[in-house]
XYZ file of C-alpha atoms in Angstrom:
534
model
C 171.306 -94.250 190.652
C 172.393 -97.750 189.763
C 173.208 -100.053 192.682
C 176.168 -102.370 192.570
C 174.452 -105.590 193.559
C 170.749 -106.183 193.954
C 171.514 -109.440 195.617
C 173.527 -107.776 198.426
C 170.826 -105.136 198.921
C 168.111 -107.779 199.149
C 170.139 -109.809 201.661
C 170.486 -106.671 203.779
C 166.719 -106.166 203.507
C 166.096 -109.789 204.666
C 168.523 -109.394 207.562
C 167.052 -106.112 208.774
C 163.532 -107.541 208.383
C 164.459 -110.360 210.759
C 165.621 -107.812 213.317
C 162.081 -106.487 213.602
C 160.853 -109.909 214.702
C 157.558 -109.739 216.471
C 158.409 -106.905 218.813
C 155.656 -104.450 219.675
C 157.479 -101.450 218.152
C 159.935 -102.683 215.474
C 159.606 -99.252 213.825
C 163.200 -98.557 212.808
C 164.081 -102.027 211.628
C 160.944 -102.275 209.482
C 161.410 -98.823 208.001
C 165.044 -99.470 207.213
C 164.081 -102.744 205.561
C 161.350 -101.006 203.544
C 163.837 -98.313 202.413
C 166.251 -100.919 201.120
C 163.492 -102.871 199.390
C 162.070 -99.724 197.753
C 165.516 -98.877 196.456
C 166.109 -102.348 195.075
C 162.737 -102.374 193.315
C 162.738 -98.891 191.837
C 166.449 -98.312 191.141
C 166.179 -94.746 192.340
C 167.648 -92.529 195.033
C 165.732 -92.488 198.304
C 165.070 -89.351 200.354
C 166.426 -89.860 203.877
C 165.001 -86.529 205.106
C 161.497 -87.824 204.578
C 162.222 -90.843 206.829
C 164.210 -88.954 209.480
C 161.465 -86.396 209.981
C 159.086 -89.213 210.790
C 161.281 -91.196 213.244
C 159.802 -91.414 216.759
C 161.427 -88.831 219.040
C 161.242 -91.266 221.942
C 164.300 -93.437 221.390
C 163.204 -95.782 224.213
C 160.841 -97.239 221.704
C 163.820 -98.804 219.965
C 165.460 -101.970 221.131
C 169.100 -100.838 221.608
C 170.531 -104.233 220.861
C 168.508 -104.724 217.722
C 169.306 -101.149 216.671
C 173.032 -101.882 216.971
C 172.550 -105.121 215.059
C 170.822 -103.197 212.273
C 173.696 -100.669 212.144
C 176.279 -103.434 211.968
C 174.249 -105.265 209.282
C 174.109 -102.187 207.068
C 177.758 -101.371 207.817
C 178.723 -104.881 206.644
C 177.504 -103.971 203.169
C 180.285 -101.399 202.729
C 182.777 -102.712 200.214
C 180.530 -105.504 199.004
C 178.633 -103.516 196.341
C 179.835 -101.523 193.354
C 178.821 -98.156 194.760
C 181.427 -95.402 195.265
C 180.028 -94.861 198.764
C 179.146 -91.259 198.106
C 176.483 -89.755 200.380
C 173.678 -90.700 198.019
C 174.231 -94.464 197.823
C 171.588 -96.664 199.384
C 173.963 -98.010 202.088
C 174.807 -94.501 203.360
C 171.141 -93.505 203.241
C 170.350 -96.399 205.605
C 173.413 -95.613 207.824
C 172.299 -91.984 208.191
C 168.761 -93.015 209.200
C 169.980 -95.593 211.749
C 172.550 -93.170 213.234
C 169.826 -90.529 213.601
C 167.642 -93.087 215.407
C 170.460 -94.181 217.718
C 171.859 -90.730 218.565
C 168.882 -88.433 218.092
C 171.148 -86.312 215.815
C 170.830 -85.950 212.036
C 174.358 -85.317 210.669
C 172.932 -83.577 207.600
C 175.744 -81.852 205.688
C 178.279 -83.257 208.156
C 177.529 -86.776 207.032
C 180.512 -88.215 205.160
C 179.769 -91.577 203.623
C 183.464 -92.383 203.322
C 183.869 -92.511 207.090
C 183.417 -95.629 209.176
C 180.502 -96.222 211.540
C 182.681 -95.354 214.530
C 183.764 -92.051 212.968
C 180.182 -91.144 212.098
C 178.975 -91.955 215.608
C 181.764 -89.758 217.053
C 180.733 -86.873 214.795
C 177.147 -87.327 215.925
C 178.222 -87.345 219.612
C 180.251 -84.149 219.190
C 177.384 -82.415 217.414
C 174.997 -83.621 220.124
C 177.227 -82.252 222.871
C 177.748 -78.867 221.177
C 174.133 -78.363 220.201
C 171.550 -76.223 221.990
C 169.607 -79.359 222.889
C 171.990 -81.857 224.437
C 171.275 -85.524 223.806
C 171.964 -88.249 226.382
C 174.087 -89.831 223.657
C 176.658 -87.085 224.395
C 177.625 -88.977 227.593
C 176.643 -92.485 226.568
C 179.089 -95.304 227.289
C 177.806 -97.071 224.172
C 179.359 -94.567 221.790
C 182.098 -97.026 220.873
C 185.666 -96.654 221.993
C 185.682 -92.822 221.933
C 183.434 -92.738 225.056
C 186.178 -94.435 227.109
C 188.476 -91.438 226.591
C 186.288 -88.356 227.076
C 187.666 -85.186 225.581
C 187.834 -81.868 227.363
C 185.109 -79.305 226.991
C 187.541 -77.027 225.177
C 188.351 -79.685 222.591
C 184.737 -80.422 221.980
C 183.942 -76.715 221.668
C 186.832 -76.252 219.258
C 185.566 -79.110 217.086
C 182.083 -77.631 217.189
C 183.388 -74.231 216.149
C 185.315 -75.846 213.302
C 182.181 -77.595 212.081
C 180.174 -74.384 212.443
C 182.859 -72.406 210.633
C 182.789 -75.019 207.907
C 179.015 -74.550 207.453
C 179.388 -70.734 207.402
C 182.218 -71.036 204.875
C 180.158 -73.258 202.596
C 177.195 -70.867 202.858
C 179.431 -67.890 201.961
C 180.967 -69.813 199.069
C 177.526 -70.711 197.762
C 176.527 -67.026 197.920
C 179.626 -66.102 195.884
C 178.824 -68.823 193.328
C 175.212 -67.624 192.979
C 176.417 -64.029 192.608
C 178.868 -65.042 189.870
C 176.138 -66.984 188.015
C 173.842 -63.923 188.159
C 176.644 -61.708 186.812
C 177.210 -64.099 183.913
C 173.489 -64.252 183.154
C 173.521 -60.453 182.858
C 176.213 -60.672 180.175
C 179.431 -60.327 182.150
C 181.371 -63.199 180.602
C 184.590 -61.916 182.187
C 183.337 -62.913 185.656
C 185.215 -65.653 187.487
C 183.923 -67.951 190.219
C 186.088 -68.111 193.366
C 187.767 -71.485 193.897
C 188.210 -72.727 197.531
C 189.376 -75.852 199.285
C 185.924 -77.328 199.672
C 186.069 -80.533 197.564
C 182.653 -80.397 195.985
C 182.159 -76.651 195.659
C 185.757 -76.243 194.564
C 185.239 -78.708 191.733
C 182.012 -76.916 190.778
C 183.774 -73.536 190.690
C 186.672 -74.910 188.646
C 184.321 -76.537 186.102
C 182.254 -73.357 185.873
C 185.370 -71.246 185.206
C 186.505 -73.681 182.505
C 183.038 -73.393 180.926
C 183.251 -69.574 181.025
C 186.640 -69.637 179.316
C 185.258 -71.923 176.625
C 182.278 -69.593 176.133
C 184.580 -66.542 175.984
C 186.758 -68.275 173.425
C 183.711 -69.224 171.351
C 182.272 -65.722 171.639
C 185.577 -64.194 170.571
C 185.696 -66.566 167.585
C 182.085 -65.705 166.794
C 182.790 -61.941 167.053
C 185.713 -62.371 164.700
C 183.569 -64.298 162.218
C 180.821 -61.675 162.447
C 183.388 -58.920 161.810
C 184.811 -60.790 158.817
C 181.335 -61.491 157.373
C 180.315 -57.883 157.971
C 183.435 -56.682 156.159
C 182.753 -59.052 153.281
C 179.106 -57.893 153.164
C 180.180 -54.240 153.095
C 182.562 -54.976 150.244
C 179.779 -56.842 148.432
C 177.412 -53.943 148.979
C 179.980 -51.533 147.611
C 180.505 -53.771 144.597
C 176.730 -54.011 144.101
C 176.430 -50.254 144.338
C 179.104 -49.809 141.694
C 177.428 -52.459 139.531
C 174.085 -50.702 140.019
C 175.532 -47.380 138.950
C 177.114 -49.019 135.927
C 173.825 -50.761 135.097
C 172.003 -47.450 135.444
C 174.423 -45.783 133.052
C 174.038 -48.706 130.645
C 170.249 -48.410 130.863
C 170.450 -44.700 130.101
C 172.609 -45.378 127.075
C 170.322 -48.256 126.012
C 167.275 -46.020 126.317
C 168.973 -43.407 124.178
C 169.921 -46.067 121.633
C 166.371 -47.450 121.753
C 164.955 -44.030 120.963
C 167.345 -43.746 118.013
C 166.397 -47.248 116.841
C 162.691 -46.477 117.195
C 163.168 -43.253 115.235
C 165.134 -45.096 112.541
C 162.509 -47.860 112.486
C 159.792 -45.269 112.067
C 161.646 -43.752 109.105
C 162.177 -47.220 107.624
C 158.545 -48.158 108.129
C 157.441 -44.894 106.535
C 159.766 -45.603 103.602
C 158.427 -49.140 103.213
C 154.851 -47.870 103.369
C 155.696 -45.470 100.554
C 157.395 -48.335 98.708
C 154.092 -50.223 99.022
C 152.338 -47.389 97.260
C 154.953 -47.500 94.496
C 154.660 -51.298 94.223
C 150.873 -51.128 94.075
C 151.103 -48.455 91.378
C 153.522 -50.466 89.245
C 151.878 -53.892 89.652
C 148.591 -54.714 87.938
C 145.556 -54.433 90.146
C 144.576 -58.039 91.046
C 140.933 -57.042 91.216
C 140.968 -56.293 87.450
C 140.503 -60.028 86.925
C 136.816 -59.596 87.669
C 136.540 -57.424 84.541
C 137.321 -60.436 82.377
C 136.376 -63.277 84.763
C 133.358 -62.209 86.869
C 133.187 -65.578 88.676
C 136.520 -65.307 90.418
C 138.345 -64.301 93.627
C 141.831 -63.046 94.464
C 143.867 -63.507 97.716
C 146.993 -61.377 98.012
C 148.519 -61.248 101.525
C 152.154 -60.082 101.715
C 153.860 -61.373 104.859
C 155.357 -57.879 105.389
C 154.212 -54.466 104.270
C 155.453 -55.209 100.791
C 155.838 -58.679 99.316
C 157.413 -60.886 96.695
C 154.209 -62.351 95.179
C 151.961 -60.709 92.605
C 149.173 -61.472 90.127
C 149.518 -60.258 86.532
C 146.510 -60.059 84.203
C 146.305 -58.710 80.636
C 143.672 -58.919 77.943
C 145.066 -59.819 74.540
C 143.550 -60.756 71.237
C 141.588 -63.972 71.633
C 141.539 -64.164 75.428
C 143.101 -63.281 78.781
C 146.581 -63.998 80.166
C 146.489 -64.733 83.909
C 149.759 -65.151 85.826
C 150.685 -65.934 89.486
C 154.327 -65.129 90.329
C 156.269 -66.084 93.503
C 159.617 -64.178 93.588
C 162.639 -64.942 95.705
C 162.156 -63.905 99.347
C 159.602 -61.483 100.703
C 159.565 -57.979 102.089
C 161.661 -55.309 100.361
C 163.953 -57.731 98.427
C 160.899 -59.624 97.133
C 159.229 -56.348 96.209
C 162.157 -55.340 93.988
C 161.931 -58.690 92.229
C 158.193 -58.211 91.607
C 158.859 -54.912 89.792
C 161.535 -56.553 87.625
C 159.252 -59.517 86.814
C 156.236 -57.300 86.178
C 158.278 -55.090 83.859
C 159.494 -58.190 82.012
C 155.961 -59.583 81.566
C 154.709 -56.269 80.119
C 157.622 -56.160 77.696
C 157.198 -59.786 76.606
C 153.392 -59.733 76.246
C 152.700 -56.202 75.019
C 155.914 -55.192 73.229
C 157.069 -58.520 71.896
C 153.529 -59.904 71.414
C 154.024 -63.331 73.021
C 150.730 -64.988 74.107
C 151.941 -68.586 74.396
C 152.441 -69.442 78.125
C 155.511 -71.656 77.547
C 157.217 -69.007 75.382
C 156.387 -66.270 77.895
C 158.126 -68.267 80.675
C 161.160 -68.890 78.464
C 161.449 -65.192 77.541
C 160.935 -64.182 81.211
C 163.767 -66.505 82.243
C 166.102 -64.749 79.799
C 164.895 -61.284 80.821
C 165.482 -61.778 84.576
C 168.904 -63.410 84.147
C 170.160 -60.658 81.856
C 168.641 -57.818 83.846
C 170.365 -59.014 87.066
C 173.508 -60.062 85.134
C 173.057 -63.529 86.480
C 174.099 -64.885 83.113
C 177.681 -63.699 83.880
C 180.449 -64.968 86.119
C 180.664 -61.730 88.042
C 177.000 -61.640 89.163
C 176.567 -60.570 92.789
C 173.045 -61.952 93.175
C 171.252 -65.241 92.607
C 167.561 -64.391 92.608
C 164.637 -65.641 90.572
C 161.014 -66.681 90.691
C 158.424 -69.430 90.214
C 155.358 -68.761 88.095
C 152.212 -70.238 86.568
C 150.644 -68.753 83.414
C 147.199 -69.455 81.930
C 145.952 -68.256 78.555
C 142.151 -68.426 78.810
C 140.810 -68.565 75.284
C 137.684 -66.510 74.756
C 137.677 -64.936 78.239
C 136.432 -61.327 78.186
C 134.651 -61.653 74.835
C 131.495 -60.181 76.225
C 133.409 -57.260 77.700
C 135.025 -56.555 74.363
C 131.772 -56.900 72.494
C 132.986 -59.966 70.677
C 130.261 -62.391 71.738
C 130.050 -65.111 74.400
C 132.281 -68.087 75.193
C 130.993 -71.110 73.262
C 131.983 -74.731 72.928
C 134.019 -73.761 69.907
C 136.448 -71.609 71.906
C 136.555 -73.342 75.286
C 140.117 -74.148 76.353
C 142.880 -73.051 78.752
C 146.562 -73.303 77.938
C 148.758 -73.597 81.054
C 152.515 -73.616 81.543
C 154.247 -73.564 84.945
C 157.690 -72.951 86.363
C 157.314 -75.086 89.549
C 153.810 -73.701 90.221
C 150.801 -75.933 89.385
C 147.312 -75.420 88.057
C 144.511 -77.126 89.990
C 140.927 -77.579 88.876
C 137.864 -79.300 90.353
C 135.365 -81.034 88.107
C 132.536 -83.363 89.080
C 133.836 -83.624 92.673
C 137.406 -84.578 91.738
C 140.521 -82.451 92.147
C 143.011 -82.492 89.280
C 146.591 -81.260 89.542
C 148.664 -80.156 86.557
C 152.234 -79.752 87.715
C 154.558 -77.119 86.338
C 158.004 -77.947 84.996
C 160.757 -78.515 87.574
C 162.599 -75.420 86.396
C 162.724 -72.009 88.085
C 163.167 -68.703 86.285
C 166.093 -66.270 86.343
C 168.524 -67.995 88.732
C 172.173 -68.508 87.804
C 171.581 -72.203 87.287
C 168.344 -71.684 85.350
C 168.763 -72.976 81.771
C 168.126 -70.163 79.288
C 167.399 -72.700 76.547
C 164.884 -74.699 78.602
C 161.582 -75.148 76.806
C 158.590 -75.074 79.147
C 155.578 -77.324 78.565
C 152.109 -76.180 77.570
C 149.084 -78.082 78.926
C 145.694 -77.611 77.219
C 142.488 -78.202 79.208
C 139.082 -78.246 77.518
C 136.675 -76.090 79.510
C 133.338 -77.543 80.606
C 130.600 -76.022 82.709
C 131.131 -76.494 86.468
C 134.935 -76.549 86.298
C 136.720 -74.326 88.889
C 140.378 -73.401 88.290
C 142.969 -72.343 90.914
C 146.591 -71.126 90.905
C 148.515 -70.324 94.133
C 151.993 -69.633 95.441
C 153.403 -72.037 98.048
C 152.645 -69.712 100.982
C 149.302 -71.394 101.844
C 150.501 -75.026 101.718
C 153.826 -74.286 103.486
C 152.254 -72.461 106.445
C 153.058 -74.249 109.778
C 150.382 -74.694 112.424
C 147.976 -77.134 113.973
C 148.634 -79.163 117.111
C 151.888 -80.625 115.732
C 153.061 -77.325 114.182
C 153.509 -78.954 110.773
C 152.960 -77.380 107.339
C 149.403 -77.311 105.995
C 150.452 -79.550 103.078
C 149.509 -79.868 99.410
C 147.051 -82.744 99.922
C 145.133 -80.856 102.622
C 145.087 -77.761 100.413
C 143.657 -79.699 97.466
C 141.047 -81.340 99.705
C 140.050 -77.882 100.964
C 139.588 -76.676 97.352
C 137.397 -79.704 96.670
C 135.150 -78.868 99.637
C 134.647 -75.182 98.719
C 134.555 -75.460 94.935
C 130.769 -75.594 94.597
C 130.224 -72.362 96.540
C 130.072 -68.794 95.179
C 133.576 -67.446 94.741
C 133.307 -64.743 97.415
C 132.216 -67.445 99.856
C 135.084 -69.645 98.720
C 137.545 -66.801 99.463
C 136.035 -66.293 102.924
C 136.273 -69.998 103.855
C 139.826 -70.340 102.521
C 141.012 -67.366 104.611
C 139.193 -68.718 107.685
C 140.812 -72.165 107.268
C 144.229 -70.544 106.862
C 143.965 -68.384 110.005
C 142.506 -71.204 112.091
C 145.311 -73.588 111.123
C 148.020 -70.932 111.591
C 146.856 -70.133 115.106
C 149.547 -68.262 117.032
C 152.295 -69.190 114.566
C 153.868 -66.428 112.533
C 153.131 -66.346 108.833
C 156.010 -68.006 106.993
C 155.618 -66.525 103.499
C 153.508 -64.355 101.253
C 150.148 -65.956 100.411
C 148.791 -65.395 96.887
C 145.968 -67.226 95.177
C 143.468 -66.802 92.314
C 140.350 -68.856 91.539
C 137.929 -68.571 88.623
C 135.237 -70.303 86.600
C 134.140 -69.987 82.960
C 130.531 -70.417 81.883
C 129.907 -71.768 78.389
C 126.862 -70.748 76.406
C 125.275 -73.577 74.369
């Protein structure tokens, strides 16, 4: 509790301290002074009961004159500090202690700090006279002006009864307040605390009832919110249930559709597998190359079950024709194109008798365009192919019983439609590019003359033709295409090995670079070497 003026309190302490003087028993004055000093120092409320219980019962120990001086000194503080003079202020605490010492009566709950010293002394005298143990202060002539006009016994008894009734009333009111609080703690928020005329307890009851009304209002609002949220939650649950049922029905339909799709896919896969058999039957067997070129390998890896790449080989008078073809697309569309191109090559080489690579490409261009009607304005398709053709002079002579390959018949004639021929000799990779002209497309020029390239064969030369599936495959850390330069460098590194070992290392390099990436295109490749007898 904050005091109004430390300076006033300390002056009171100094004044009361002087009252003690050097008397033998300055008990009350010193204790009063110590109470005031303790309050000034610690800024806290003092406990008068602790002091009163320890006051000497023998009031003759006190100097009456000095006791009155102490009372008047403390009384003079009233109105000089900023306290409201409620019962807990430090001035009233000191007044209560001094009055108890003077009268032998502790006013207790009857102490009213708003009353004057004379009024408080009169209250103490009345209480002393009405009590079981009568104090001599009841008949003292020093009890201020009220002692000069003694009241009748009946008046004093009436006042006593009023004070007693007041205590009983306050006790009953407190019991009612406690009972109401217990009822509220048990959940009865409708309870109401009785309000009476007692100033302090009446204010307490009124404030408590206002608090209960506020709580009831808040609880009602909370109940309404809970009801609204519960209703919304129930609606949401119903909507979720409906959505779940609809989702379940959708899942059932999807499962049925999935079964139909799986069945259709199985039929399609079976059909494609059978188409693979047909394609393999119609296309030349790539492994036949070993009949004419023992030192060779073949890689044929369609991206799907069937593919758009193929290798065509045919033995003709004077040598072997070796062709690598990369048709438009892959899968089933590419497979159809391979059968058209394969049919065209047979017709051109066997029926028409063309052995010149450049002329074969020119005739194949015409055949594909006319077969697909892509030489007309009403064509529905625009498909074609890239190809590389080698005529290996003297290859297969031993097989045909016509002798061995000698320096007199040691050359390869190559022509390409966008596909190159690569060969490694004495540690160097050489690239012979094909013409920048595709075969069979609408824009392909039917009159275009392809270029023949003649390479003289020497011992130790390795030749390679491949579609673009290997070099265009994405992979590696940066997911970029393998690249033509890297492909040629790889051929340089493997060229000195046996051809089966070359094939194994090429496939390993391809799979390692591809990693988890999907294969982009069909991969087709052929490699061979010719040995010349001196």
